[in-house]
Amino acid sequence: MSGYATSWYGVNSSEIKDPFYLLKRVSRANSGSKADQAWLKNRESTANYFSVVSIIDSRRGYQLEFMLVPRGYRDVVHFDKDVITAEAPLGAAVKGAQVGETRTYWAPTGRAIEMEILSVRFPSESELSVICERVDAQGGLSNSGRI
């Protein structure tokens, strides 16, 4: 596994786009680091990059679970559910949301869709390991965020 790119993550944890850095934090949390466990618990309450988010369409009752990823990761992350970038209309509406919140986004058809955030979880250490392996296999991401 390659090292993590320090230029990829911002000042606060919601802007961290580097799966290698996240894997390191999750691994330390699983090893008993109190600081990393607190960081992980705080991160699990809000939809951020690499969060697994479950939503329900408030009108139709349609439920969806997906991983929220930064631009450039959609084709790399082979999650067992859908993968949605934070730049997509749904992703932009969900990023930063907390469980129980209701958000509205505009579908490509022009219809406003109201949804409720049912759950947010952080990927497991093994799920993050797979993402990191796939990023390495692709040769990393370019500066533009696209592979």
mmCIF file of N, CA and C in Angstrom:
data_model
loop_
_atom_site.group_PDB
_atom_site.id
_atom_site.type_symbol
_atom_site.label_atom_id
_atom_site.label_comp_id
_atom_site.label_asym_id
_atom_site.label_seq_id
_atom_site.Cartn_x
_atom_site.Cartn_y
_atom_site.Cartn_z
ATOM 1 N N MET A 1 0.843 -1.169 0.000
ATOM 2 C CA MET A 1 0.000 0.000 0.000
ATOM 3 C C MET A 1 0.886 1.229 0.000
ATOM 4 N N SER A 2 0.558 2.206 -0.804
ATOM 5 C CA SER A 2 1.364 3.423 -0.866
ATOM 6 C C SER A 2 1.025 4.344 0.289
ATOM 7 N N GLY A 3 1.826 5.359 0.478
ATOM 8 C CA GLY A 3 1.583 6.341 1.537
ATOM 9 C C GLY A 3 0.431 7.244 1.182
ATOM 10 N N TYR A 4 0.011 8.036 2.151
ATOM 11 C CA TYR A 4 -1.125 8.905 1.867
ATOM 12 C C TYR A 4 -0.649 10.270 1.427
ATOM 13 N N ALA A 5 -1.422 10.878 0.551
ATOM 14 C CA ALA A 5 -1.081 12.189 -0.011
ATOM 15 C C ALA A 5 -1.613 13.275 0.909
ATOM 16 N N THR A 6 -0.707 14.006 1.518
ATOM 17 C CA THR A 6 -1.125 14.998 2.507
ATOM 18 C C THR A 6 -1.902 16.143 1.880
ATOM 19 N N SER A 7 -1.748 16.381 0.591
ATOM 20 C CA SER A 7 -2.465 17.489 -0.033
ATOM 21 C C SER A 7 -3.931 17.157 -0.313
ATOM 22 N N TRP A 8 -4.335 15.919 -0.101
ATOM 23 C CA TRP A 8 -5.698 15.517 -0.429
ATOM 24 C C TRP A 8 -6.692 15.780 0.668
ATOM 25 N N TYR A 9 -6.277 15.994 1.880
ATOM 26 C CA TYR A 9 -7.256 16.216 2.915
ATOM 27 C C TYR A 9 -7.134 17.610 3.464
ATOM 28 N N GLY A 10 -8.283 18.146 3.815
ATOM 29 C CA GLY A 10 -8.354 19.531 4.242
ATOM 30 C C GLY A 10 -8.206 19.689 5.732
ATOM 31 N N VAL A 11 -8.628 20.827 6.212
ATOM 32 C CA VAL A 11 -8.467 21.178 7.610
ATOM 33 C C VAL A 11 -9.365 20.332 8.502
ATOM 34 N N ASN A 12 -10.607 20.104 8.099
ATOM 35 C CA ASN A 12 -11.497 19.323 8.964
ATOM 36 C C ASN A 12 -11.751 17.936 8.384
ATOM 37 N N SER A 13 -12.187 17.028 9.225
ATOM 38 C CA SER A 13 -12.310 15.626 8.826
ATOM 39 C C SER A 13 -13.351 15.392 7.742
ATOM 40 N N SER A 14 -14.299 16.311 7.549
ATOM 41 C CA SER A 14 -15.309 16.097 6.512
ATOM 42 C C SER A 14 -14.726 16.268 5.111
ATOM 43 N N GLU A 15 -13.538 16.864 5.022
ATOM 44 C CA GLU A 15 -12.937 17.103 3.716
ATOM 45 C C GLU A 15 -11.858 16.088 3.356
ATOM 46 N N ILE A 16 -11.628 15.100 4.198
ATOM 47 C CA ILE A 16 -10.580 14.119 3.926
ATOM 48 C C ILE A 16 -11.010 13.247 2.759
ATOM 49 N N LYS A 17 -10.202 13.272 1.686
ATOM 50 C CA LYS A 17 -10.524 12.519 0.486
ATOM 51 C C LYS A 17 -9.550 11.366 0.257
ATOM 52 N N ASP A 18 -8.631 11.172 1.170
ATOM 53 C CA ASP A 18 -7.581 10.180 0.991
ATOM 54 C C ASP A 18 -7.906 8.892 1.738
ATOM 55 N N PRO A 19 -8.221 7.814 1.026
ATOM 56 C CA PRO A 19 -8.586 6.568 1.712
ATOM 57 C C PRO A 19 -7.436 5.966 2.510
ATOM 58 N N PHE A 20 -6.182 6.249 2.131
ATOM 59 C CA PHE A 20 -5.034 5.715 2.863
ATOM 60 C C PHE A 20 -4.957 6.333 4.265
ATOM 61 N N TYR A 21 -5.207 7.624 4.349
ATOM 62 C CA TYR A 21 -5.231 8.299 5.641
ATOM 63 C C TYR A 21 -6.374 7.757 6.496
ATOM 64 N N LEU A 22 -7.550 7.590 5.889
ATOM 65 C CA LEU A 22 -8.708 7.077 6.618
ATOM 66 C C LEU A 22 -8.462 5.657 7.109
ATOM 67 N N LEU A 23 -7.853 4.826 6.273
ATOM 68 C CA LEU A 23 -7.544 3.453 6.665
ATOM 69 C C LEU A 23 -6.617 3.446 7.879
ATOM 70 N N LYS A 24 -5.642 4.336 7.869
ATOM 71 C CA LYS A 24 -4.702 4.425 8.989
ATOM 72 C C LYS A 24 -5.434 4.788 10.282
ATOM 73 N N ARG A 25 -6.368 5.751 10.207
ATOM 74 C CA ARG A 25 -7.127 6.165 11.397
ATOM 75 C C ARG A 25 -8.027 5.038 11.897
ATOM 76 N N VAL A 26 -8.708 4.340 10.993
ATOM 77 C CA VAL A 26 -9.602 3.244 11.379
ATOM 78 C C VAL A 26 -8.798 2.103 11.990
ATOM 79 N N SER A 27 -7.652 1.805 11.394
ATOM 80 C CA SER A 27 -6.794 0.741 11.912
ATOM 81 C C SER A 27 -6.329 1.063 13.330
ATOM 82 N N ARG A 28 -5.929 2.306 13.565
ATOM 83 C CA ARG A 28 -5.493 2.699 14.913
ATOM 84 C C ARG A 28 -6.666 2.666 15.891
ATOM 85 N N ALA A 29 -7.861 3.053 15.431
ATOM 86 C CA ALA A 29 -9.055 3.006 16.298
ATOM 87 C C ALA A 29 -9.353 1.562 16.700
ATOM 88 N N ASN A 30 -9.241 0.657 15.733
ATOM 89 C CA ASN A 30 -9.484 -0.764 16.015
ATOM 90 C C ASN A 30 -8.414 -1.361 16.927
ATOM 91 N N SER A 31 -7.243 -0.730 16.962
ATOM 92 C CA SER A 31 -6.150 -1.200 17.818
ATOM 93 C C SER A 31 -6.213 -0.610 19.221
ATOM 94 N N GLY A 32 -7.223 0.218 19.486
ATOM 95 C CA GLY A 32 -7.418 0.731 20.832
ATOM 96 C C GLY A 32 -7.061 2.187 21.055
ATOM 97 N N SER A 33 -6.653 2.919 20.023
ATOM 98 C CA SER A 33 -6.325 4.336 20.183
ATOM 99 C C SER A 33 -7.593 5.123 20.537
ATOM 100 N N LYS A 34 -7.623 5.687 21.735
ATOM 101 C CA LYS A 34 -8.799 6.441 22.192
ATOM 102 C C LYS A 34 -9.065 7.663 21.313
ATOM 103 N N ALA A 35 -8.005 8.356 20.915
ATOM 104 C CA ALA A 35 -8.167 9.548 20.074
ATOM 105 C C ALA A 35 -8.785 9.174 18.725
ATOM 106 N N ASP A 36 -8.314 8.080 18.130
ATOM 107 C CA ASP A 36 -8.851 7.651 16.842
ATOM 108 C C ASP A 36 -10.263 7.086 16.976
ATOM 109 N N GLN A 37 -10.561 6.438 18.104
ATOM 110 C CA GLN A 37 -11.930 5.961 18.331
ATOM 111 C C GLN A 37 -12.890 7.141 18.451
ATOM 112 N N ALA A 38 -12.481 8.202 19.149
ATOM 113 C CA ALA A 38 -13.321 9.402 19.265
ATOM 114 C C ALA A 38 -13.507 10.060 17.910
ATOM 115 N N TRP A 39 -12.430 10.124 17.130
ATOM 116 C CA TRP A 39 -12.502 10.708 15.786
ATOM 117 C C TRP A 39 -13.483 9.923 14.916
ATOM 118 N N LEU A 40 -13.397 8.591 14.981
ATOM 119 C CA LEU A 40 -14.268 7.725 14.185
ATOM 120 C C LEU A 40 -15.720 7.864 14.621
ATOM 121 N N LYS A 41 -15.961 7.902 15.923
ATOM 122 C CA LYS A 41 -17.330 8.051 16.423
ATOM 123 C C LYS A 41 -17.933 9.372 15.964
ATOM 124 N N ASN A 42 -17.163 10.442 16.012
ATOM 125 C CA ASN A 42 -17.627 11.747 15.552
ATOM 126 C C ASN A 42 -17.918 11.722 14.055
ATOM 127 N N ARG A 43 -17.081 11.058 13.300
ATOM 128 C CA ARG A 43 -17.236 10.992 11.845
ATOM 129 C C ARG A 43 -18.456 10.168 11.446
ATOM 130 N N GLU A 44 -18.824 9.188 12.251
ATOM 131 C CA GLU A 44 -19.955 8.336 11.905
ATOM 132 C C GLU A 44 -21.301 9.018 12.067
ATOM 133 N N SER A 45 -21.340 10.168 12.683
ATOM 134 C CA SER A 45 -22.622 10.847 12.871
ATOM 135 C C SER A 45 -22.994 11.758 11.705
ATOM 136 N N THR A 46 -22.056 11.991 10.780
ATOM 137 C CA THR A 46 -22.284 12.914 9.672
ATOM 138 C C THR A 46 -21.848 12.276 8.360
ATOM 139 N N ALA A 47 -22.622 12.471 7.294
ATOM 140 C CA ALA A 47 -22.281 11.932 5.974
ATOM 141 C C ALA A 47 -21.113 12.708 5.385
ATOM 142 N N ASN A 48 -19.993 12.015 5.201
ATOM 143 C CA ASN A 48 -18.780 12.592 4.630
ATOM 144 C C ASN A 48 -18.249 11.670 3.548
ATOM 145 N N TYR A 49 -17.103 12.028 2.974
ATOM 146 C CA TYR A 49 -16.476 11.166 1.981
ATOM 147 C C TYR A 49 -16.246 9.775 2.553
ATOM 148 N N PHE A 50 -16.595 8.763 1.788
ATOM 149 C CA PHE A 50 -16.474 7.347 2.095
ATOM 150 C C PHE A 50 -17.470 6.863 3.152
ATOM 151 N N SER A 51 -18.427 7.705 3.530
ATOM 152 C CA SER A 51 -19.497 7.251 4.422
ATOM 153 C C SER A 51 -20.459 6.367 3.637
ATOM 154 N N VAL A 52 -21.037 5.400 4.325
ATOM 155 C CA VAL A 52 -22.097 4.572 3.755
ATOM 156 C C VAL A 52 -23.397 5.157 4.305
ATOM 157 N N VAL A 53 -24.227 5.672 3.404
ATOM 158 C CA VAL A 53 -25.415 6.432 3.781
ATOM 159 C C VAL A 53 -26.664 5.679 3.340
ATOM 160 N N SER A 54 -27.650 5.637 4.219
ATOM 161 C CA SER A 54 -28.941 5.043 3.890
ATOM 162 C C SER A 54 -29.987 6.149 3.965
ATOM 163 N N ILE A 55 -30.763 6.297 2.885
ATOM 164 C CA ILE A 55 -31.795 7.343 2.825
ATOM 165 C C ILE A 55 -33.125 6.725 2.424
ATOM 166 N N ILE A 56 -34.196 7.484 2.652
ATOM 167 C CA ILE A 56 -35.517 7.073 2.183
ATOM 168 C C ILE A 56 -36.192 8.281 1.549
ATOM 169 N N ASP A 57 -36.767 8.073 0.372
ATOM 170 C CA ASP A 57 -37.542 9.110 -0.306
ATOM 171 C C ASP A 57 -38.806 9.323 0.519
ATOM 172 N N SER A 58 -38.973 10.524 1.034
ATOM 173 C CA SER A 58 -40.089 10.810 1.944
ATOM 174 C C SER A 58 -41.456 10.613 1.301
ATOM 175 N N ARG A 59 -41.585 10.859 0.008
ATOM 176 C CA ARG A 59 -42.882 10.726 -0.674
ATOM 177 C C ARG A 59 -43.188 9.301 -1.098
ATOM 178 N N ARG A 60 -42.223 8.657 -1.706
ATOM 179 C CA ARG A 60 -42.467 7.349 -2.309
ATOM 180 C C ARG A 60 -42.057 6.170 -1.444
ATOM 181 N N GLY A 61 -41.288 6.422 -0.406
ATOM 182 C CA GLY A 61 -40.856 5.339 0.459
ATOM 183 C C GLY A 61 -39.714 4.509 -0.100
ATOM 184 N N TYR A 62 -39.111 4.956 -1.199
ATOM 185 C CA TYR A 62 -37.992 4.238 -1.817
ATOM 186 C C TYR A 62 -36.750 4.401 -0.957
ATOM 187 N N GLN A 63 -36.094 3.303 -0.626
ATOM 188 C CA GLN A 63 -34.905 3.335 0.223
ATOM 189 C C GLN A 63 -33.668 3.024 -0.608
ATOM 190 N N LEU A 64 -32.563 3.712 -0.297
ATOM 191 C CA LEU A 64 -31.317 3.540 -1.036
ATOM 192 C C LEU A 64 -30.146 3.605 -0.066
ATOM 193 N N GLU A 65 -29.175 2.711 -0.258
ATOM 194 C CA GLU A 65 -27.928 2.759 0.508
ATOM 195 C C GLU A 65 -26.786 2.899 -0.490
ATOM 196 N N PHE A 66 -25.863 3.805 -0.203
ATOM 197 C CA PHE A 66 -24.757 4.053 -1.111
ATOM 198 C C PHE A 66 -23.544 4.560 -0.344
ATOM 199 N N MET A 67 -22.390 4.501 -1.019
ATOM 200 C CA MET A 67 -21.179 5.094 -0.465
ATOM 201 C C MET A 67 -20.971 6.439 -1.144
ATOM 202 N N LEU A 68 -20.728 7.459 -0.351
ATOM 203 C CA LEU A 68 -20.475 8.814 -0.840
ATOM 204 C C LEU A 68 -18.971 8.976 -1.048
ATOM 205 N N VAL A 69 -18.559 9.279 -2.272
ATOM 206 C CA VAL A 69 -17.127 9.347 -2.581
ATOM 207 C C VAL A 69 -16.767 10.671 -3.243
ATOM 208 N N PRO A 70 -15.490 11.062 -3.172
ATOM 209 C CA PRO A 70 -15.038 12.251 -3.899
ATOM 210 C C PRO A 70 -14.994 11.966 -5.402
ATOM 211 N N ARG A 71 -14.945 13.031 -6.193
ATOM 212 C CA ARG A 71 -14.790 12.892 -7.643
ATOM 213 C C ARG A 71 -13.535 12.064 -7.912
ATOM 214 N N GLY A 72 -13.629 11.188 -8.896
ATOM 215 C CA GLY A 72 -12.495 10.368 -9.279
ATOM 216 C C GLY A 72 -12.511 8.970 -8.692
ATOM 217 N N TYR A 73 -13.335 8.739 -7.685
ATOM 218 C CA TYR A 73 -13.374 7.428 -7.034
ATOM 219 C C TYR A 73 -14.547 6.564 -7.475
ATOM 220 N N ARG A 74 -15.495 7.115 -8.187
ATOM 221 C CA ARG A 74 -16.706 6.376 -8.527
ATOM 222 C C ARG A 74 -16.413 5.061 -9.245
ATOM 223 N N ASP A 75 -15.459 5.081 -10.176
ATOM 224 C CA ASP A 75 -15.149 3.870 -10.935
ATOM 225 C C ASP A 75 -14.122 2.981 -10.250
ATOM 226 N N VAL A 76 -13.475 3.482 -9.198
ATOM 227 C CA VAL A 76 -12.466 2.704 -8.477
ATOM 228 C C VAL A 76 -13.109 1.907 -7.350
ATOM 229 N N VAL A 77 -14.039 2.533 -6.661
ATOM 230 C CA VAL A 77 -14.681 1.906 -5.512
ATOM 231 C C VAL A 77 -15.735 0.936 -6.007
ATOM 232 N N HIS A 78 -15.539 -0.322 -5.732
ATOM 233 C CA HIS A 78 -16.526 -1.342 -6.112
ATOM 234 C C HIS A 78 -17.215 -1.803 -4.839
ATOM 235 N N PHE A 79 -18.091 -0.955 -4.352
ATOM 236 C CA PHE A 79 -18.837 -1.217 -3.143
ATOM 237 C C PHE A 79 -20.002 -2.124 -3.500
ATOM 238 N N ASP A 80 -20.503 -2.918 -2.548
ATOM 239 C CA ASP A 80 -21.598 -3.841 -2.861
ATOM 240 C C ASP A 80 -22.937 -3.124 -3.027
ATOM 241 N N LYS A 81 -22.957 -1.833 -2.803
ATOM 242 C CA LYS A 81 -24.152 -1.014 -3.046
ATOM 243 C C LYS A 81 -23.783 0.038 -4.089
ATOM 244 N N ASP A 82 -24.632 1.038 -4.269
ATOM 245 C CA ASP A 82 -24.329 2.115 -5.203
ATOM 246 C C ASP A 82 -23.203 2.997 -4.679
ATOM 247 N N VAL A 83 -22.529 3.665 -5.600
ATOM 248 C CA VAL A 83 -21.478 4.629 -5.272
ATOM 249 C C VAL A 83 -21.876 5.941 -5.928
ATOM 250 N N ILE A 84 -21.944 7.010 -5.128
ATOM 251 C CA ILE A 84 -22.383 8.313 -5.627
ATOM 252 C C ILE A 84 -21.339 9.351 -5.247
ATOM 253 N N THR A 85 -20.962 10.196 -6.200
ATOM 254 C CA THR A 85 -19.978 11.237 -5.896
ATOM 255 C C THR A 85 -20.646 12.388 -5.157
ATOM 256 N N ALA A 86 -19.847 13.080 -4.367
ATOM 257 C CA ALA A 86 -20.355 14.221 -3.592
ATOM 258 C C ALA A 86 -20.715 15.394 -4.502
ATOM 259 N N GLU A 87 -20.279 15.348 -5.759
ATOM 260 C CA GLU A 87 -20.606 16.417 -6.707
ATOM 261 C C GLU A 87 -21.933 16.180 -7.429
ATOM 262 N N ALA A 88 -22.446 14.954 -7.384
ATOM 263 C CA ALA A 88 -23.743 14.650 -7.993
ATOM 264 C C ALA A 88 -24.840 15.323 -7.167
ATOM 265 N N PRO A 89 -25.996 15.612 -7.775
ATOM 266 C CA PRO A 89 -27.059 16.297 -7.013
ATOM 267 C C PRO A 89 -27.420 15.601 -5.696
ATOM 268 N N LEU A 90 -27.578 14.295 -5.712
ATOM 269 C CA LEU A 90 -27.909 13.563 -4.491
ATOM 270 C C LEU A 90 -26.747 13.629 -3.503
ATOM 271 N N GLY A 91 -25.538 13.411 -3.982
ATOM 272 C CA GLY A 91 -24.363 13.451 -3.122
ATOM 273 C C GLY A 91 -24.162 14.808 -2.469
ATOM 274 N N ALA A 92 -24.342 15.867 -3.254
ATOM 275 C CA ALA A 92 -24.185 17.225 -2.713
ATOM 276 C C ALA A 92 -25.225 17.508 -1.636
ATOM 277 N N ALA A 93 -26.435 16.997 -1.814
ATOM 278 C CA ALA A 93 -27.499 17.217 -0.826
ATOM 279 C C ALA A 93 -27.231 16.448 0.466
ATOM 280 N N VAL A 94 -26.628 15.270 0.348
ATOM 281 C CA VAL A 94 -26.406 14.413 1.508
ATOM 282 C C VAL A 94 -25.144 14.790 2.286
ATOM 283 N N LYS A 95 -24.104 15.273 1.602
ATOM 284 C CA LYS A 95 -22.828 15.558 2.271
ATOM 285 C C LYS A 95 -23.044 16.535 3.426
ATOM 286 N N GLY A 96 -22.595 16.142 4.586
ATOM 287 C CA GLY A 96 -22.732 16.975 5.780
ATOM 288 C C GLY A 96 -24.008 16.731 6.571
ATOM 289 N N ALA A 97 -24.904 15.899 6.041
ATOM 290 C CA ALA A 97 -26.177 15.626 6.725
ATOM 291 C C ALA A 97 -25.966 14.661 7.888
ATOM 292 N N GLN A 98 -26.834 14.765 8.874
ATOM 293 C CA GLN A 98 -26.792 13.869 10.024
ATOM 294 C C GLN A 98 -28.037 12.985 10.029
ATOM 295 N N VAL A 99 -27.944 11.873 10.729
ATOM 296 C CA VAL A 99 -29.057 10.930 10.820
ATOM 297 C C VAL A 99 -30.297 11.662 11.345
ATOM 298 N N GLY A 100 -31.432 11.409 10.680
ATOM 299 C CA GLY A 100 -32.692 12.025 11.066
ATOM 300 C C GLY A 100 -33.003 13.305 10.312
ATOM 301 N N GLU A 101 -31.994 13.890 9.683
ATOM 302 C CA GLU A 101 -32.204 15.120 8.918
ATOM 303 C C GLU A 101 -32.974 14.834 7.642
ATOM 304 N N THR A 102 -33.723 15.816 7.186
ATOM 305 C CA THR A 102 -34.400 15.737 5.896
ATOM 306 C C THR A 102 -33.731 16.720 4.960
ATOM 307 N N ARG A 103 -33.391 16.271 3.770
ATOM 308 C CA ARG A 103 -32.739 17.102 2.764
ATOM 309 C C ARG A 103 -33.530 17.007 1.462
ATOM 310 N N THR A 104 -33.411 18.030 0.643
ATOM 311 C CA THR A 104 -34.068 18.049 -0.664
ATOM 312 C C THR A 104 -33.009 18.212 -1.740
ATOM 313 N N TYR A 105 -33.160 17.469 -2.819
ATOM 314 C CA TYR A 105 -32.280 17.655 -3.971
ATOM 315 C C TYR A 105 -33.122 17.645 -5.236
ATOM 316 N N TRP A 106 -32.555 18.191 -6.307
ATOM 317 C CA TRP A 106 -33.250 18.249 -7.593
ATOM 318 C C TRP A 106 -32.750 17.119 -8.474
ATOM 319 N N ALA A 107 -33.664 16.251 -8.843
ATOM 320 C CA ALA A 107 -33.343 15.136 -9.732
ATOM 321 C C ALA A 107 -33.067 15.689 -11.131
ATOM 322 N N PRO A 108 -32.375 14.930 -11.981
ATOM 323 C CA PRO A 108 -32.117 15.375 -13.357
ATOM 324 C C PRO A 108 -33.401 15.688 -14.135
ATOM 325 N N THR A 109 -34.516 15.123 -13.709
ATOM 326 C CA THR A 109 -35.799 15.393 -14.371
ATOM 327 C C THR A 109 -36.371 16.750 -13.979
ATOM 328 N N GLY A 110 -35.745 17.404 -12.980
ATOM 329 C CA GLY A 110 -36.225 18.701 -12.524
ATOM 330 C C GLY A 110 -37.158 18.617 -11.329
ATOM 331 N N ARG A 111 -37.425 17.412 -10.869
ATOM 332 C CA ARG A 111 -38.325 17.214 -9.740
ATOM 333 C C ARG A 111 -37.556 17.321 -8.428
ATOM 334 N N ALA A 112 -38.133 18.028 -7.474
ATOM 335 C CA ALA A 112 -37.537 18.115 -6.140
ATOM 336 C C ALA A 112 -37.869 16.838 -5.376
ATOM 337 N N ILE A 113 -36.853 16.236 -4.789
ATOM 338 C CA ILE A 113 -37.040 15.000 -4.035
ATOM 339 C C ILE A 113 -36.585 15.238 -2.603
ATOM 340 N N GLU A 114 -37.490 14.974 -1.683
ATOM 341 C CA GLU A 114 -37.188 15.114 -0.266
ATOM 342 C C GLU A 114 -36.837 13.745 0.292
ATOM 343 N N MET A 115 -35.743 13.687 1.042
ATOM 344 C CA MET A 115 -35.320 12.402 1.596
ATOM 345 C C MET A 115 -34.916 12.576 3.043
ATOM 346 N N GLU A 116 -35.017 11.481 3.786
ATOM 347 C CA GLU A 116 -34.591 11.473 5.177
ATOM 348 C C GLU A 116 -33.349 10.596 5.297
ATOM 349 N N ILE A 117 -32.384 11.054 6.086
ATOM 350 C CA ILE A 117 -31.168 10.281 6.327
ATOM 351 C C ILE A 117 -31.487 9.255 7.418
ATOM 352 N N LEU A 118 -31.475 7.971 7.050
ATOM 353 C CA LEU A 118 -31.792 6.902 7.992
ATOM 354 C C LEU A 118 -30.582 6.470 8.809
ATOM 355 N N SER A 119 -29.427 6.347 8.142
ATOM 356 C CA SER A 119 -28.222 5.936 8.857
ATOM 357 C C SER A 119 -26.987 6.400 8.108
ATOM 358 N N VAL A 120 -25.918 6.538 8.862
ATOM 359 C CA VAL A 120 -24.604 6.865 8.311
ATOM 360 C C VAL A 120 -23.615 5.967 9.041
ATOM 361 N N ARG A 121 -22.783 5.274 8.289
ATOM 362 C CA ARG A 121 -21.739 4.474 8.926
ATOM 363 C C ARG A 121 -20.448 4.650 8.144
ATOM 364 N N PHE A 122 -19.358 4.454 8.838
ATOM 365 C CA PHE A 122 -18.054 4.530 8.206
ATOM 366 C C PHE A 122 -17.712 3.138 7.697
ATOM 367 N N PRO A 123 -17.030 3.022 6.559
ATOM 368 C CA PRO A 123 -16.681 1.691 6.061
ATOM 369 C C PRO A 123 -15.742 0.970 7.027
ATOM 370 N N SER A 124 -15.800 -0.330 6.988
ATOM 371 C CA SER A 124 -14.936 -1.143 7.851
ATOM 372 C C SER A 124 -13.487 -1.044 7.378
ATOM 373 N N GLU A 125 -12.610 -1.513 8.213
ATOM 374 C CA GLU A 125 -11.182 -1.529 7.864
ATOM 375 C C GLU A 125 -10.952 -2.354 6.598
ATOM 376 N N SER A 126 -11.659 -3.484 6.478
ATOM 377 C CA SER A 126 -11.481 -4.333 5.294
ATOM 378 C C SER A 126 -12.033 -3.648 4.033
ATOM 379 N N GLU A 127 -13.151 -2.936 4.151
ATOM 380 C CA GLU A 127 -13.686 -2.204 2.986
ATOM 381 C C GLU A 127 -12.717 -1.106 2.546
ATOM 382 N N LEU A 128 -12.134 -0.388 3.502
ATOM 383 C CA LEU A 128 -11.157 0.648 3.164
ATOM 384 C C LEU A 128 -9.894 0.044 2.553
ATOM 385 N N SER A 129 -9.486 -1.123 3.038
ATOM 386 C CA SER A 129 -8.305 -1.798 2.481
ATOM 387 C C SER A 129 -8.516 -2.116 1.004
ATOM 388 N N VAL A 130 -9.705 -2.595 0.655
ATOM 389 C CA VAL A 130 -10.021 -2.914 -0.737
ATOM 390 C C VAL A 130 -9.983 -1.644 -1.590
ATOM 391 N N ILE A 131 -10.529 -0.550 -1.084
ATOM 392 C CA ILE A 131 -10.503 0.714 -1.824
ATOM 393 C C ILE A 131 -9.055 1.132 -2.073
ATOM 394 N N CYS A 132 -8.215 1.067 -1.044
ATOM 395 C CA CYS A 132 -6.812 1.457 -1.185
ATOM 396 C C CYS A 132 -6.086 0.567 -2.192
ATOM 397 N N GLU A 133 -6.346 -0.732 -2.155
ATOM 398 C CA GLU A 133 -5.725 -1.648 -3.119
ATOM 399 C C GLU A 133 -6.133 -1.294 -4.545
ATOM 400 N N ARG A 134 -7.391 -0.935 -4.738
ATOM 401 C CA ARG A 134 -7.860 -0.594 -6.090
ATOM 402 C C ARG A 134 -7.273 0.728 -6.560
ATOM 403 N N VAL A 135 -7.119 1.678 -5.646
ATOM 404 C CA VAL A 135 -6.479 2.948 -6.015
ATOM 405 C C VAL A 135 -5.034 2.677 -6.431
ATOM 406 N N ASP A 136 -4.317 1.858 -5.655
ATOM 407 C CA ASP A 136 -2.944 1.498 -6.014
ATOM 408 C C ASP A 136 -2.891 0.789 -7.360
ATOM 409 N N ALA A 137 -3.813 -0.128 -7.608
ATOM 410 C CA ALA A 137 -3.838 -0.876 -8.861
ATOM 411 C C ALA A 137 -4.067 0.036 -10.059
ATOM 412 N N GLN A 138 -4.811 1.122 -9.843
ATOM 413 C CA GLN A 138 -5.077 2.083 -10.910
ATOM 414 C C GLN A 138 -3.937 3.084 -11.071
ATOM 415 N N GLY A 139 -2.948 3.022 -10.190
ATOM 416 C CA GLY A 139 -1.836 3.965 -10.271
ATOM 417 C C GLY A 139 -2.129 5.268 -9.568
ATOM 418 N N GLY A 140 -3.119 5.276 -8.678
ATOM 419 C CA GLY A 140 -3.465 6.498 -7.941
ATOM 420 C C GLY A 140 -4.406 7.364 -8.750
ATOM 421 N N LEU A 141 -4.649 8.543 -8.228
ATOM 422 C CA LEU A 141 -5.496 9.506 -8.918
ATOM 423 C C LEU A 141 -4.656 10.672 -9.407
ATOM 424 N N SER A 142 -5.037 11.225 -10.533
ATOM 425 C CA SER A 142 -4.290 12.370 -11.063
ATOM 426 C C SER A 142 -4.666 13.627 -10.279
ATOM 427 N N ASN A 143 -3.998 14.717 -10.530
ATOM 428 C CA ASN A 143 -4.281 15.978 -9.846
ATOM 429 C C ASN A 143 -5.693 16.473 -10.105
ATOM 430 N N SER A 144 -6.273 16.124 -11.242
ATOM 431 C CA SER A 144 -7.624 16.564 -11.550
ATOM 432 C C SER A 144 -8.676 15.753 -10.789
ATOM 433 N N GLY A 145 -8.259 14.692 -10.119
ATOM 434 C CA GLY A 145 -9.196 13.870 -9.375
ATOM 435 C C GLY A 145 -9.783 12.757 -10.219
ATOM 436 N N ARG A 146 -9.347 12.630 -11.447
ATOM 437 C CA ARG A 146 -9.838 11.563 -12.316
ATOM 438 C C ARG A 146 -8.725 10.564 -12.577
ATOM 439 N N ILE A 147 -9.072 9.338 -12.750
ATOM 440 C CA ILE A 147 -8.070 8.300 -12.978
ATOM 441 C C ILE A 147 -7.643 8.316 -14.430
#
